[in-house]
């Protein structure tokens, strides 16, 4: 009897454990992507600062600033796209988990 109750508890907790795993993977991916984005922004800022020292005219400085802003925009857009994909993947996994959990309780014909 105890073994049956233990087995039933483990089976009922399975979807919850999987939900926690999905959320953990999503957060790990978002954190990894955030670190990549942050490093790219820092590297771009360091490079821009180094290049500013070589500017000799205001036009060169303006062009440098425009290039820097475009690079940052591209980096942030790419990070956003990857973040949205990670969230979409997690949502899809949660929806599939919920669907499977409800199917388990559906009456069998």
Coordinates of C-alpha atoms in Angstrom, one line a residue:
X1 CA 0.0 0.0 0.0
X2 CA 2.8 2.4 0.9
X3 CA 4.6 1.6 -2.3
X4 CA 1.4 2.3 -4.3
X5 CA 1.0 5.6 -2.6
X6 CA 4.6 6.5 -3.2
X7 CA 4.4 5.5 -6.9
X8 CA 1.2 7.6 -7.3
X9 CA 2.9 10.6 -5.6
X10 CA 5.9 10.3 -7.9
X11 CA 3.7 10.0 -11.0
X12 CA 1.6 13.0 -10.0
X13 CA 4.8 15.1 -9.2
X14 CA 6.3 14.2 -12.6
X15 CA 4.7 17.1 -14.5
X16 CA 5.7 19.6 -11.8
X17 CA 9.3 18.4 -11.8
X18 CA 9.3 18.7 -15.6
X19 CA 7.9 22.2 -15.3
X20 CA 10.7 23.2 -13.0
X21 CA 13.2 21.7 -15.4
X22 CA 11.7 23.7 -18.3
X23 CA 11.9 26.9 -16.3
X24 CA 15.5 26.2 -15.2
X25 CA 16.6 25.5 -18.8
X26 CA 14.9 28.7 -19.9
X27 CA 16.5 30.8 -17.2
X28 CA 19.9 29.3 -17.9
X29 CA 19.6 30.1 -21.6
X30 CA 18.5 33.7 -20.9
X31 CA 21.3 34.2 -18.4
X32 CA 23.9 32.8 -20.9
X33 CA 22.5 35.1 -23.7
X34 CA 22.6 38.1 -21.3
X35 CA 26.2 37.4 -20.5
X36 CA 27.1 37.2 -24.3
X37 CA 25.2 40.5 -24.9
X38 CA 26.9 42.2 -22.0
X39 CA 30.3 41.1 -23.1
X40 CA 29.6 42.3 -26.7
X41 CA 28.5 45.7 -25.4
X42 CA 31.5 46.1 -23.2
X43 CA 33.9 45.0 -26.0
X44 CA 32.2 47.5 -28.4
X45 CA 32.5 50.3 -25.8
X46 CA 36.2 49.6 -25.3
X47 CA 36.9 49.5 -29.0
X48 CA 35.0 52.7 -29.5
X49 CA 37.0 54.4 -26.8
X50 CA 40.2 53.2 -28.3
X51 CA 39.1 54.5 -31.8
X52 CA 38.0 57.8 -30.4
X53 CA 41.6 58.6 -29.5
X54 CA 42.6 58.3 -33.1
X55 CA 39.9 60.7 -34.4
X56 CA 41.3 63.9 -35.8
X57 CA 38.2 65.7 -37.0
X58 CA 34.7 66.1 -35.7
X59 CA 33.3 64.3 -38.8
X60 CA 35.4 61.2 -37.9
X61 CA 34.0 61.4 -34.4
X62 CA 30.4 61.6 -35.6
X63 CA 31.0 58.7 -38.0
X64 CA 32.5 56.7 -35.2
X65 CA 29.5 57.4 -32.9
X66 CA 27.1 56.4 -35.6
X67 CA 28.9 53.1 -36.3
X68 CA 29.0 52.4 -32.5
X69 CA 25.3 53.1 -32.1
X70 CA 24.5 50.9 -35.1
X71 CA 26.6 48.0 -33.6
X72 CA 24.9 48.3 -30.3
X73 CA 21.5 48.4 -31.9
X74 CA 22.3 45.2 -33.9
X75 CA 23.7 43.5 -30.8
X76 CA 20.6 44.3 -28.7
X77 CA 18.3 43.3 -31.5
X78 CA 20.0 40.0 -31.9
X79 CA 19.9 39.4 -28.1
X80 CA 16.2 40.3 -28.1
X81 CA 15.5 37.8 -30.9
X82 CA 17.4 35.0 -29.0
X83 CA 15.6 35.9 -25.8
X84 CA 12.2 35.7 -27.5
X85 CA 13.1 32.4 -29.0
X86 CA 14.1 31.0 -25.6
X87 CA 10.8 32.1 -24.2
X88 CA 8.8 30.7 -27.1
X89 CA 10.6 27.4 -26.7
X90 CA 9.8 27.3 -23.0
X91 CA 6.2 28.2 -23.7
X92 CA 5.9 25.4 -26.2
X93 CA 7.4 22.9 -23.8
X94 CA 5.0 24.0 -21.0
X95 CA 2.0 23.8 -23.4
X96 CA 3.1 20.3 -24.4
X97 CA 3.5 19.3 -20.8
X98 CA 0.1 20.6 -19.9
X99 CA -1.5 18.8 -22.9
X100 CA 0.2 15.6 -21.9
X101 CA -0.9 15.9 -18.3
X102 CA -4.5 16.6 -19.2
X103 CA -4.4 13.6 -21.6
X104 CA -3.3 11.4 -18.8
X105 CA -6.5 12.2 -16.9
X106 CA -8.8 12.1 -20.0
X107 CA -11.2 9.1 -20.1
X108 CA -10.0 6.4 -22.4
X109 CA -12.6 5.2 -24.9

